Short mmCIF file of C-alpha atoms in Angstrom, two decimals:
data_model
loop_
_atom_site.label_atom_id
_atom_site.label_comp_id
_atom_site.label_asym_id
_atom_site.label_seq_id
_atom_site.Cartn_x
_atom_site.Cartn_y
_atom_site.Cartn_z
CA MET A 1 0.00 0.00 0.00
CA LYS A 2 1.37 3.39 -0.99
CA ARG A 3 0.76 6.09 1.62
CA LEU A 4 1.05 9.68 0.43
CA SER A 5 2.82 11.14 3.42
CA ASN A 6 3.60 14.50 1.85
CA LEU A 7 0.01 15.72 1.66
CA SER A 8 -0.59 19.06 3.22
CA ALA A 9 -2.42 19.38 6.51
CA MET A 10 -5.25 21.05 4.68
CA LEU A 11 -5.75 18.06 2.42
CA SER A 12 -5.46 15.57 5.28
CA ALA A 13 -8.18 17.41 7.16
CA LEU A 14 -10.33 18.15 4.13
CA THR A 15 -13.95 18.79 4.97
CA LEU A 16 -17.07 19.28 2.93
CA SER A 17 -16.62 23.02 2.87
CA SER A 18 -13.04 22.97 1.59
CA LEU A 19 -13.96 23.07 -2.11
CA PRO A 20 -16.22 25.97 -3.10
CA ALA A 21 -19.33 24.77 -4.90
CA ALA A 22 -18.70 27.18 -7.76
CA ALA A 23 -14.95 26.65 -8.05
CA ALA A 24 -13.76 27.27 -11.58
CA ALA A 25 -10.11 26.29 -11.92
CA ALA A 26 -8.12 26.94 -15.06
CA ALA A 27 -8.46 24.24 -17.68
CA ARG A 28 -4.86 23.06 -17.18
CA SER A 29 -4.24 21.76 -13.68
CA ALA A 30 -1.28 22.56 -11.44
CA GLY A 31 0.24 19.17 -12.25
CA CYS A 32 0.96 20.11 -15.86
CA GLY A 33 4.67 20.18 -16.59
CA LYS A 34 5.57 18.08 -13.53
CA ASP A 35 6.99 14.59 -13.39
CA PRO A 36 4.19 12.55 -11.77
CA THR A 37 4.48 10.75 -8.46
CA LEU A 38 1.10 9.08 -8.99
CA LEU A 39 1.62 6.16 -11.35
CA THR A 40 -0.65 3.46 -12.72
CA SER A 41 -1.46 1.31 -9.69
CA PRO A 42 -2.17 -2.43 -9.99
CA PRO A 43 -5.21 -3.93 -8.23
CA THR A 44 -3.02 -5.14 -5.36
CA THR A 45 -1.36 -1.80 -4.62
CA PRO A 46 -3.68 1.11 -3.84
CA TYR A 47 -2.68 4.57 -2.80
CA THR A 48 -4.17 6.01 0.38
CA VAL A 49 -5.30 9.47 1.35
CA THR A 50 -6.69 10.63 4.69
CA VAL A 51 -10.03 12.39 4.51
CA ASN A 52 -11.96 13.40 7.63
CA SER A 53 -9.59 11.25 9.75
CA LYS A 54 -10.23 8.11 7.69
CA ALA A 55 -7.69 6.40 5.44
CA ARG A 56 -9.24 5.98 2.01
CA GLU A 57 -7.82 3.82 -0.76
CA PHE A 58 -7.77 4.61 -4.46
CA HIS A 59 -6.16 3.47 -7.71
CA VAL A 60 -4.98 5.53 -10.67
CA ARG A 61 -4.57 4.63 -14.34
CA LEU A 62 -2.36 6.88 -16.44
CA PRO A 63 -2.52 6.76 -20.24
CA GLU A 64 0.14 4.83 -22.11
CA GLY A 65 2.97 7.25 -22.85
CA TYR A 66 1.71 9.80 -20.32
CA ASP A 67 2.80 13.29 -21.40
CA ARG A 68 3.27 15.71 -18.52
CA ASP A 69 2.45 18.63 -20.82
CA ARG A 70 -0.80 17.24 -22.22
CA ALA A 71 -4.00 18.01 -20.30
CA TYR A 72 -6.06 14.81 -19.96
CA ARG A 73 -9.67 14.11 -19.14
CA LEU A 74 -10.25 12.78 -15.61
CA VAL A 75 -12.74 9.92 -15.14
CA PHE A 76 -13.93 8.55 -11.79
CA THR A 77 -15.15 4.93 -11.81
CA PHE A 78 -17.13 3.78 -8.75
CA HIS A 79 -17.79 0.15 -7.78
CA ALA A 80 -21.14 -1.33 -6.75
CA LEU A 81 -22.36 -2.50 -3.32
CA GLY A 82 -19.99 -5.16 -2.01
CA GLY A 83 -17.56 -4.54 -4.84
CA THR A 84 -14.04 -3.19 -4.72
CA ALA A 85 -11.91 -0.69 -6.56
CA ALA A 86 -9.50 -3.55 -7.25
CA GLN A 87 -12.22 -5.33 -9.24
CA VAL A 88 -12.81 -2.22 -11.32
CA VAL A 89 -9.08 -1.99 -12.03
CA ALA A 90 -8.65 -5.68 -12.85
CA GLY A 91 -11.92 -6.16 -14.72
CA SER A 92 -13.15 -8.90 -12.40
CA GLY A 93 -16.37 -9.49 -10.48
CA GLY A 94 -18.55 -8.59 -13.46
CA TYR A 95 -16.72 -5.37 -14.36
CA LEU A 96 -14.72 -4.60 -17.45
CA PRO A 97 -11.37 -2.95 -16.61
CA TRP A 98 -12.17 0.65 -15.73
CA TYR A 99 -15.71 -0.02 -17.02
CA GLY A 100 -14.24 -0.74 -20.46
CA LEU A 101 -13.63 2.93 -21.21
CA PRO A 102 -9.88 2.91 -22.01
CA ALA A 103 -10.52 0.36 -24.76
CA GLN A 104 -12.89 2.86 -26.39
CA ASP A 105 -10.29 5.63 -26.43
CA PRO A 106 -7.45 4.95 -28.90
CA ASP A 107 -6.12 8.46 -28.26
CA GLU A 108 -5.48 7.60 -24.58
CA SER A 109 -7.04 10.93 -23.60
CA ALA A 110 -7.99 10.19 -19.98
CA VAL A 111 -6.65 9.55 -16.51
CA TYR A 112 -8.84 7.20 -14.45
CA VAL A 113 -9.43 6.99 -10.70
CA ALA A 114 -11.11 4.10 -8.86
CA ALA A 115 -11.74 4.75 -5.18
CA GLN A 116 -12.71 2.21 -2.50
CA GLY A 117 -16.02 2.59 -0.70
CA LEU A 118 -16.47 2.21 3.05
CA GLY A 119 -18.16 -0.65 4.88
CA ASN A 120 -21.14 1.35 6.13
CA ASP A 121 -23.94 -0.77 4.70
CA PHE A 122 -25.67 -3.99 5.67
CA GLY A 123 -23.23 -5.11 8.34
CA GLY A 124 -20.06 -3.74 6.79
CA ILE A 125 -20.56 -4.33 3.06
CA THR A 126 -18.65 -1.76 1.04
CA GLY A 127 -20.55 0.98 -0.69
CA TRP A 128 -21.13 4.70 -1.02
CA ALA A 129 -23.48 5.61 1.82
CA ASN A 130 -21.87 9.07 1.80
CA VAL A 131 -22.61 9.54 5.51
CA GLY A 132 -22.32 13.23 6.32
CA GLY A 133 -21.04 13.79 2.81
CA GLU A 134 -17.82 11.87 3.47
CA ASP A 135 -17.68 10.25 0.03
CA VAL A 136 -18.17 13.56 -1.77
CA ALA A 137 -15.38 14.89 0.48
CA LEU A 138 -13.21 12.01 -0.74
CA VAL A 139 -13.83 13.05 -4.34
CA ASP A 140 -12.95 16.64 -3.46
CA ALA A 141 -9.68 15.43 -1.93
CA LEU A 142 -8.87 13.26 -4.91
CA LEU A 143 -9.55 16.10 -7.33
CA GLU A 144 -7.11 18.30 -5.46
CA LEU A 145 -4.51 15.56 -5.09
CA VAL A 146 -4.64 14.19 -8.63
CA GLU A 147 -4.75 17.58 -10.32
CA ALA A 148 -1.78 18.82 -8.28
CA ASP A 149 0.27 15.83 -9.46
CA LEU A 150 -0.99 15.08 -12.98
CA CYS A 151 -1.80 17.21 -16.01
CA ILE A 152 -5.60 17.32 -16.08
CA ASP A 153 -8.05 19.35 -18.13
CA SER A 154 -10.20 20.49 -15.22
CA GLU A 155 -13.05 21.36 -17.59
CA HIS A 156 -13.32 17.67 -18.48
CA ARG A 157 -14.07 15.70 -15.31
CA TYR A 158 -16.44 12.74 -15.54
CA SER A 159 -17.90 10.06 -13.30
CA THR A 160 -19.55 6.69 -13.85
CA GLY A 161 -20.50 3.61 -11.88
CA PHE A 162 -22.93 0.72 -11.66
CA SER A 163 -25.63 0.36 -8.99
CA TYR A 164 -24.20 1.96 -5.83
CA GLY A 165 -21.45 3.36 -8.04
CA GLY A 166 -24.18 4.92 -10.14
CA ALA A 167 -25.72 6.35 -6.98
CA MET A 168 -22.38 7.96 -6.14
CA SER A 169 -22.12 9.45 -9.62
CA TYR A 170 -25.67 10.78 -9.21
CA ALA A 171 -24.70 12.37 -5.88
CA LEU A 172 -21.84 14.16 -7.65
CA ALA A 173 -24.24 15.34 -10.36
CA CYS A 174 -26.42 16.82 -7.63
CA GLU A 175 -23.72 18.38 -5.46
CA ARG A 176 -20.78 18.97 -7.80
CA ALA A 177 -22.42 19.88 -11.11
CA ALA A 178 -20.11 22.89 -11.42
CA GLU A 179 -17.01 20.70 -11.11
CA PHE A 180 -17.97 17.83 -13.44
CA ARG A 181 -18.76 17.93 -17.15
CA ALA A 182 -20.91 14.77 -17.23
CA VAL A 183 -21.93 11.63 -15.36
CA ALA A 184 -23.08 8.20 -16.51
CA VAL A 185 -25.38 6.45 -14.03
CA LEU A 186 -25.67 2.71 -14.74
CA SER A 187 -28.69 1.11 -13.04
CA GLY A 188 -28.38 3.55 -10.16
CA GLY A 189 -30.54 4.89 -7.38
CA PRO A 190 -30.58 7.72 -4.83
CA MET A 191 -28.73 5.84 -2.05
CA SER A 192 -25.77 8.25 -1.87
CA GLY A 193 -28.06 11.25 -1.50
CA CYS A 194 -28.65 14.36 -3.56
CA VAL A 195 -27.54 17.59 -1.91
CA GLY A 196 -28.66 20.53 -3.99
CA GLY A 197 -29.62 18.79 -7.19
CA ASN A 198 -30.88 21.89 -8.97
CA GLU A 199 -28.03 22.68 -11.36
CA PRO A 200 -27.63 21.39 -14.93
CA ILE A 201 -25.05 18.78 -15.89
CA ALA A 202 -24.77 16.40 -18.84
CA TYR A 203 -26.48 13.19 -17.77
CA TYR A 204 -26.43 9.65 -19.16
CA GLY A 205 -28.82 7.21 -17.49
CA GLN A 206 -29.17 3.50 -18.20
CA HIS A 207 -31.46 0.93 -16.56
CA GLY A 208 -32.87 -2.55 -17.04
CA LEU A 209 -36.64 -2.81 -17.32
CA SER A 210 -36.69 -5.99 -15.21
CA ASP A 211 -34.28 -4.77 -12.52
CA ARG A 212 -35.15 -6.65 -9.33
CA VAL A 213 -32.65 -4.78 -7.13
CA LEU A 214 -33.25 -1.13 -8.04
CA PRO A 215 -36.51 -0.91 -9.99
CA VAL A 216 -36.41 0.98 -13.25
CA ASP A 217 -38.69 3.70 -11.87
CA LEU A 218 -35.77 4.80 -9.68
CA GLY A 219 -33.63 5.29 -12.77
CA ARG A 220 -36.40 7.21 -14.47
CA ASP A 221 -36.71 9.50 -11.44
CA LEU A 222 -32.97 10.25 -11.44
CA ARG A 223 -33.10 10.97 -15.17
CA ASP A 224 -36.12 13.24 -14.89
CA ARG A 225 -34.36 15.49 -12.37
CA PHE A 226 -31.79 16.39 -15.01
CA VAL A 227 -34.31 16.52 -17.82
CA ARG A 228 -35.84 19.36 -15.78
CA ASN A 229 -32.55 20.94 -14.68
CA ASN A 230 -31.24 20.91 -18.24
CA GLY A 231 -34.37 22.45 -19.73
CA CYS A 232 -35.01 19.52 -22.06
CA THR A 233 -38.23 19.19 -24.01
CA PRO A 234 -40.38 16.72 -22.01
CA GLN A 235 -41.08 13.46 -23.75
CA GLN A 236 -41.98 9.85 -23.03
CA PRO A 237 -38.98 7.80 -24.18
CA GLN A 238 -39.59 4.62 -26.07
CA GLU A 239 -38.46 1.48 -24.26
CA PRO A 240 -37.96 -2.09 -25.50
CA ALA A 241 -40.50 -4.81 -24.94
CA VAL A 242 -39.72 -7.21 -22.13
CA GLY A 243 -38.33 -10.34 -23.72
CA SER A 244 -37.05 -8.55 -26.82
CA GLY A 245 -33.40 -8.76 -25.81
CA THR A 246 -32.76 -5.24 -27.07
CA HIS A 247 -32.08 -1.73 -25.81
CA VAL A 248 -33.50 1.63 -26.88
CA LYS A 249 -31.56 4.89 -26.73
CA THR A 250 -33.27 8.27 -26.33
CA GLU A 251 -31.43 11.56 -26.73
CA TYR A 252 -33.51 14.40 -25.33
CA GLU A 253 -33.95 17.58 -27.36
CA GLY A 254 -33.88 21.24 -26.37
CA CYS A 255 -31.39 20.66 -23.52
CA THR A 256 -28.81 23.14 -22.29
CA HIS A 257 -26.74 20.09 -21.30
CA PRO A 258 -27.23 16.72 -23.05
CA VAL A 259 -29.39 14.00 -21.54
CA THR A 260 -29.31 10.42 -22.86
CA TRP A 261 -31.47 7.57 -21.59
CA ILE A 262 -30.96 3.90 -22.44
CA ALA A 263 -33.56 1.36 -21.36
CA PHE A 264 -32.61 -2.27 -21.88
CA ASP A 265 -34.46 -5.55 -21.64
CA GLY A 266 -32.73 -7.07 -18.64
CA ASP A 267 -32.08 -7.25 -14.92
CA HIS A 268 -29.59 -5.56 -12.57
CA VAL A 269 -26.36 -6.19 -14.48
CA PRO A 270 -23.36 -3.92 -15.17
CA GLN A 271 -22.64 -5.11 -18.72
CA PRO A 272 -25.94 -5.90 -20.48
CA MET A 273 -25.84 -7.29 -24.02
CA ASP A 274 -28.46 -7.42 -26.73
CA ALA A 275 -29.65 -10.87 -27.78
CA GLY A 276 -27.11 -12.42 -30.12
CA ALA A 277 -24.39 -9.88 -29.30
CA ASN A 278 -20.99 -10.95 -28.00
CA GLN A 279 -20.15 -7.75 -26.18
CA THR A 280 -21.92 -5.10 -24.15
CA PHE A 281 -23.01 -1.77 -25.57
CA VAL A 282 -22.33 0.07 -22.31
CA ALA A 283 -18.68 1.06 -22.66
CA GLU A 284 -19.15 2.31 -26.21
CA GLU A 285 -22.23 4.35 -25.31
CA THR A 286 -20.68 5.78 -22.14
CA TRP A 287 -17.50 6.82 -23.92
CA ALA A 288 -19.48 8.32 -26.81
CA PHE A 289 -21.42 10.41 -24.29
CA PHE A 290 -18.28 11.62 -22.50
CA SER A 291 -16.17 12.19 -25.61
CA GLN A 292 -18.80 14.35 -27.34
CA PHE A 293 -17.30 17.15 -25.25
CA THR A 294 -14.20 17.96 -27.24
CA GLN A 295 -11.10 19.36 -25.61
CA THR A 296 -9.69 22.66 -26.84
#
């Protein structure tokens, strides 16, 4: 385990109020031009950072041929209930490595972060309960830490996750809309909370019609918040018939910030596939949603 002992006292004691809600940093982060100390971390070797007196683990993936003078996108990838950041990194436990996003990006345009949730739920199962905002505070700390060390385009921060990881991404959409460009919520719910939740942000939502863990109505409710916030033209999206083995994609119109909704014929799974397909559509659709925002 790699412990970052040179963090400032401010970062070690980071609280919810440390990052202004309307912070607008320059597009190129302070880490540009520096030789990085954060390096791609294997599943077995996380970094740690102390946030609100708790040691929190996280992993980082740098692009191949990382260039200290190139400003990269930053993508957070959150695991589900009972999952681990190590599984997200390794592509085990039902996940593709880093949710399959690096494989969709031949330009290697992004740095990825996978943080480890706390055991606050159901007798110690790991998740993103975000008690007192502590998981949002973790993200604040990681933003400051990563962007001080690596060259990041701070106008291109993204978040995704499945189930509880989707809930955490939704919480960031609610509370940190000014800091993130877009989120992708995969079969998520409101379990991590929604502080604020009135600002626009680009929103991708995806849900199975036969989800027996988090019913699809939860996903529709999360989506509809940002349909309203983003000023989209109201509509009733088409959805596939149960048993069809297909998915239907709706891109809302009239939005100040894009909203995409994908309903699929299936249960609570992170990598759904259409009938007869040999790979999931999720990574391709998520990356297409994120990468529509071109870097300048």
